[in-house]
Coordinates of N, CA and C in Angstrom, one line a residue:
X1 N 0.8 -1.3 0.0 CA 0.1 0.0 0.0 C 1.2 1.4 -0.1
X2 N 0.5 2.1 -1.0 CA 1.3 3.4 -0.9 C 0.8 4.5 -0.1
X3 N 1.8 5.0 1.0 CA 1.1 6.0 1.4 C 0.5 7.4 0.5
X4 N -0.2 7.9 1.4 CA -0.9 9.0 0.5 C 0.0 10.4 0.2
X5 N -0.5 11.5 -0.2 CA 0.4 12.8 -0.3 C 0.5 13.2 1.1
X6 N -0.5 13.4 1.8 CA -0.6 14.0 3.1 C 0.3 13.6 3.9
X7 N 0.7 12.4 4.2 CA 1.2 11.2 4.9 C 2.7 12.2 4.6
X8 N 2.9 11.8 3.1 CA 4.2 12.5 2.8 C 4.6 13.4 3.1
X9 N 4.0 14.2 2.8 CA 4.4 15.7 3.0 C 4.2 16.3 4.7
X10 N 3.5 15.5 5.3 CA 3.4 16.1 6.8 C 2.1 17.0 6.8
X11 N 1.1 17.2 5.9 CA -0.1 18.0 5.9 C -1.3 17.5 6.7
X12 N -1.6 18.5 7.2 CA -3.2 18.2 8.2 C -4.4 17.4 7.6
X13 N -4.3 16.4 6.6 CA -5.7 15.8 6.3 C -6.1 14.7 7.3
X14 N -7.2 13.9 6.7 CA -7.6 12.8 7.2 C -7.4 11.6 6.9
X15 N -6.5 10.8 7.7 CA -5.7 9.4 6.5 C -5.6 8.7 8.1
X16 N -5.3 7.5 7.6 CA -5.5 6.6 8.7 C -6.9 5.6 8.6
X17 N -6.5 4.8 9.7 CA -8.2 3.8 9.9 C -9.0 4.3 10.4
X18 N -8.8 5.3 11.5 CA -10.1 6.3 12.1 C -9.9 7.5 11.2
X19 N -9.1 7.9 10.1 CA -9.3 9.4 9.8 C -8.7 10.3 10.8
X20 N -7.5 9.7 11.6 CA -6.8 10.7 12.6 C -5.5 10.9 12.0
X21 N -4.8 11.9 11.7 CA -3.6 12.3 11.5 C -2.6 12.7 12.4
X22 N -1.3 12.5 12.9 CA -0.8 12.6 13.9 C -0.5 14.0 13.5
X23 N -0.3 14.6 13.0 CA 0.2 16.0 12.6 C 1.7 16.1 12.0
X24 N 2.3 17.3 11.8 CA 3.7 17.6 11.1 C 4.4 17.7 12.4
X25 N 6.3 18.0 11.7 CA 6.8 18.3 12.8 C 6.7 18.6 14.1
X26 N 6.4 17.8 15.4 CA 6.3 18.4 16.9 C 4.5 18.9 17.2
X27 N 3.9 18.7 16.2 CA 2.3 18.5 16.6 C 1.8 17.1 16.2
X28 N 1.9 16.8 17.0 CA 1.1 15.2 17.1 C -0.5 15.2 17.2
X29 N -0.9 16.4 17.0 CA -2.6 16.4 17.1 C -2.9 15.7 18.2
X30 N -3.3 15.1 18.7 CA -4.1 14.0 20.1 C -4.4 15.5 20.9
X31 N -5.1 14.6 22.0 CA -5.6 15.6 23.2 C -4.4 15.9 23.9
X32 N -4.5 16.9 24.5 CA -3.5 17.5 25.6 C -3.3 16.4 26.6
X33 N -2.2 16.2 27.0 CA -1.9 15.4 28.3 C -2.1 15.7 29.9
X34 N -2.7 15.4 30.6 CA -2.9 15.9 31.7 C -2.4 14.9 33.0
X35 N -1.7 15.3 34.1 CA -1.3 14.6 35.3 C 0.2 13.9 35.0
X36 N 0.7 14.1 33.8 CA 2.1 13.6 33.4 C 3.1 14.9 33.6
X37 N 3.8 14.6 35.0 CA 4.7 15.5 35.6 C 6.2 14.9 35.3
X38 N 7.3 15.4 34.5 CA 8.4 14.7 34.4 C 9.6 16.1 34.6
X39 N 10.6 15.5 35.2 CA 11.3 16.4 35.7 C 12.5 16.6 34.9
X40 N 13.4 17.5 35.0 CA 14.9 17.3 34.3 C 15.6 18.2 34.7
X41 N 17.1 18.7 34.8 CA 18.0 19.3 34.7 C 18.4 20.4 33.7
X42 N 18.7 21.4 33.9 CA 19.0 22.1 32.7 C 20.6 21.7 32.5
X43 N 21.0 21.8 31.4 CA 22.2 21.2 31.0 C 23.7 22.2 31.8
X44 N 23.3 23.4 31.7 CA 24.0 24.4 32.2 C 24.1 24.4 34.3
X45 N 22.9 23.4 34.6 CA 23.1 23.2 36.2 C 23.6 21.7 36.6
X46 N 23.8 20.7 35.3 CA 24.8 19.7 35.6 C 26.0 19.6 36.2
X47 N 26.6 18.9 36.9 CA 28.2 19.0 37.2 C 29.0 18.0 36.3
X48 N 29.8 18.7 35.3 CA 30.0 17.8 34.3 C 31.4 17.3 34.9
X49 N 31.9 17.3 36.0 CA 33.5 17.4 36.5 C 32.8 16.2 38.1
X50 N 31.7 15.8 37.7 CA 31.3 15.0 39.0 C 32.3 13.3 38.7
X51 N 32.9 13.1 39.9 CA 34.0 11.8 40.0 C 35.0 12.1 39.1
X52 N 35.3 13.1 38.4 CA 36.7 13.2 37.3 C 37.6 12.8 38.1
X53 N 37.9 13.6 39.4 CA 39.2 13.7 40.1 C 39.2 12.3 40.7
X54 N 38.5 11.6 41.4 CA 38.2 10.7 41.7 C 39.1 9.5 40.6
X55 N 38.2 9.2 39.4 CA 38.6 8.6 38.4 C 39.9 8.5 37.8
X56 N 40.0 9.9 37.9 CA 41.6 10.0 37.2 C 42.5 9.6 38.2
X57 N 42.8 9.6 39.5 CA 43.4 9.1 40.2 C 43.6 7.5 40.2
X58 N 42.2 7.0 39.6 CA 42.3 5.3 40.1 C 43.0 5.0 38.6
X59 N 42.5 5.9 37.4 CA 42.8 5.6 36.0 C 44.2 5.7 35.9
X60 N 44.7 6.7 36.4 CA 46.1 7.4 36.4 C 47.4 5.9 37.0
X61 N 46.7 5.3 37.9 CA 47.3 4.4 38.9 C 47.5 3.4 37.6
X62 N 45.9 3.0 37.4 CA 46.2 1.8 36.7 C 47.0 1.8 35.5
X63 N 46.8 3.1 34.8 CA 47.7 2.9 33.4 C 49.2 2.9 33.9
X64 N 49.7 3.9 35.1 CA 51.2 3.9 35.7 C 51.7 2.3 35.9
X65 N 51.0 1.8 36.3 CA 51.3 0.6 37.1 C 51.5 -0.5 35.5
X66 N 50.6 -0.6 34.8 CA 50.6 -1.2 33.8 C 52.0 -0.9 32.6
X67 N 52.6 0.2 32.7 CA 53.6 0.7 31.8 C 55.0 0.8 32.9
X68 N 54.8 0.7 34.1 CA 56.1 1.2 34.7 C 57.5 -0.1 34.6
X69 N 57.1 -1.2 34.3 CA 57.8 -2.3 33.8 C 58.6 -2.1 32.6
X70 N 58.1 -1.1 31.5 CA 58.7 -0.8 30.1 C 59.1 0.2 30.5
X71 N 59.0 1.3 31.2 CA 59.5 2.4 31.3 C 60.9 2.6 32.4
X72 N 60.7 2.1 33.4 CA 61.9 2.3 34.7 C 63.2 1.8 34.2
X73 N 63.2 0.7 34.0 CA 64.6 -0.4 33.6 C 65.4 0.7 32.9
X74 N 64.8 1.2 31.6 CA 65.6 1.7 30.7 C 66.1 3.4 31.1
X75 N 65.5 3.9 32.0 CA 65.2 5.2 32.7 C 66.4 5.1 33.8
X76 N 66.3 4.2 34.5 CA 67.6 3.8 35.6 C 68.6 3.4 35.3
X77 N 68.8 2.5 34.1 CA 70.1 2.0 33.5 C 71.0 3.1 33.1
X78 N 70.1 4.1 32.2 CA 70.6 5.5 31.7 C 71.2 6.1 32.6
X79 N 70.3 6.5 33.9 CA 71.1 7.0 35.0 C 72.2 6.9 35.6
X80 N 72.4 5.4 35.5 CA 73.6 5.0 36.4 C 74.6 5.2 35.3
X81 N 74.4 4.9 33.9 CA 75.4 5.3 33.0 C 75.8 6.8 32.8
X82 N 74.8 7.4 33.1 CA 75.5 8.9 33.1 C 76.4 9.3 34.1
X83 N 75.7 8.8 35.7 CA 76.2 8.9 36.4 C 77.7 8.7 36.8
X84 N 78.1 7.2 35.9 CA 79.2 6.5 35.9 C 80.0 7.6 34.9
X85 N 79.4 8.1 33.8 CA 80.3 8.9 32.9 C 80.7 10.4 33.6
X86 N 79.8 10.8 34.0 CA 80.2 12.1 35.0 C 81.3 11.8 36.0
X87 N 81.1 11.2 36.9 CA 82.0 10.9 37.7 C 83.5 10.4 37.3
X88 N 83.3 9.6 36.3 CA 84.7 9.1 35.6 C 85.4 10.2 34.8
X89 N 84.6 11.4 34.7 CA 85.1 12.2 33.8 C 85.9 13.3 35.1
X90 N 84.9 13.7 36.2 CA 85.5 14.1 37.1 C 86.8 13.7 37.6
X91 N 87.0 12.5 37.5 CA 88.1 11.3 38.4 C 89.5 12.1 37.3
X92 N 89.2 12.1 35.5 CA 90.1 11.9 34.7 C 90.7 13.4 34.6
X93 N 89.8 14.5 35.1 CA 90.3 15.8 34.9 C 90.9 16.2 36.5
X94 N 90.9 15.3 37.3 CA 91.5 15.5 38.6 C 93.1 15.5 38.4
X95 N 93.6 15.7 39.6 CA 94.9 15.8 39.9 C 95.6 14.2 39.6
X96 N 94.6 13.4 40.6 CA 94.9 11.9 40.6 C 94.6 11.2 39.3
X97 N 93.5 11.9 38.2 CA 93.7 11.2 37.4 C 94.6 11.4 36.2
X98 N 95.2 12.8 36.2 CA 95.8 13.2 35.3 C 97.2 12.5 35.5
X99 N 97.3 12.3 36.5 CA 98.6 11.5 37.1 C 98.5 10.1 36.7
X100 N 97.7 9.6 37.0 CA 97.4 8.2 36.5 C 97.4 7.8 35.0
X101 N 96.5 8.9 34.1 CA 96.4 8.4 32.9 C 96.7 9.5 32.1
X102 N 97.1 10.6 32.4 CA 97.8 11.8 31.4 C 99.2 11.8 31.2
X103 N 99.4 12.8 30.2 CA 100.8 12.8 29.6 C 101.1 14.0 30.2
X104 N 102.6 14.5 30.3 CA 103.3 15.5 30.7 C 102.5 16.6 29.4
X105 N 102.3 17.9 29.7 CA 102.0 18.7 28.7 C 103.2 19.7 28.5
X106 N 104.3 18.8 28.6 CA 105.7 20.0 28.4 C 106.1 19.5 27.2

């Protein structure tokens, strides 16, 4: 069965089994409803950060604990390598290091 032009266009004609058309956009035609109460909260009155800081702490801990074994060992090894190099450089440029490994500049 093909819809009539009134149904396709959203016009206000008598259509359907009982001769009623619901209406166009936003106008559903029927009786006004009474006794129905609905409550809502405006978007500007909502708390968009409700629980965000609590969730951020636990999410950060979860992500940190899952990645720490991939990141920490190379950082620790790099720290000890740089620390050894700095101490070795200080020793080689000290009086004792020059006396042990250096040559006379005469």
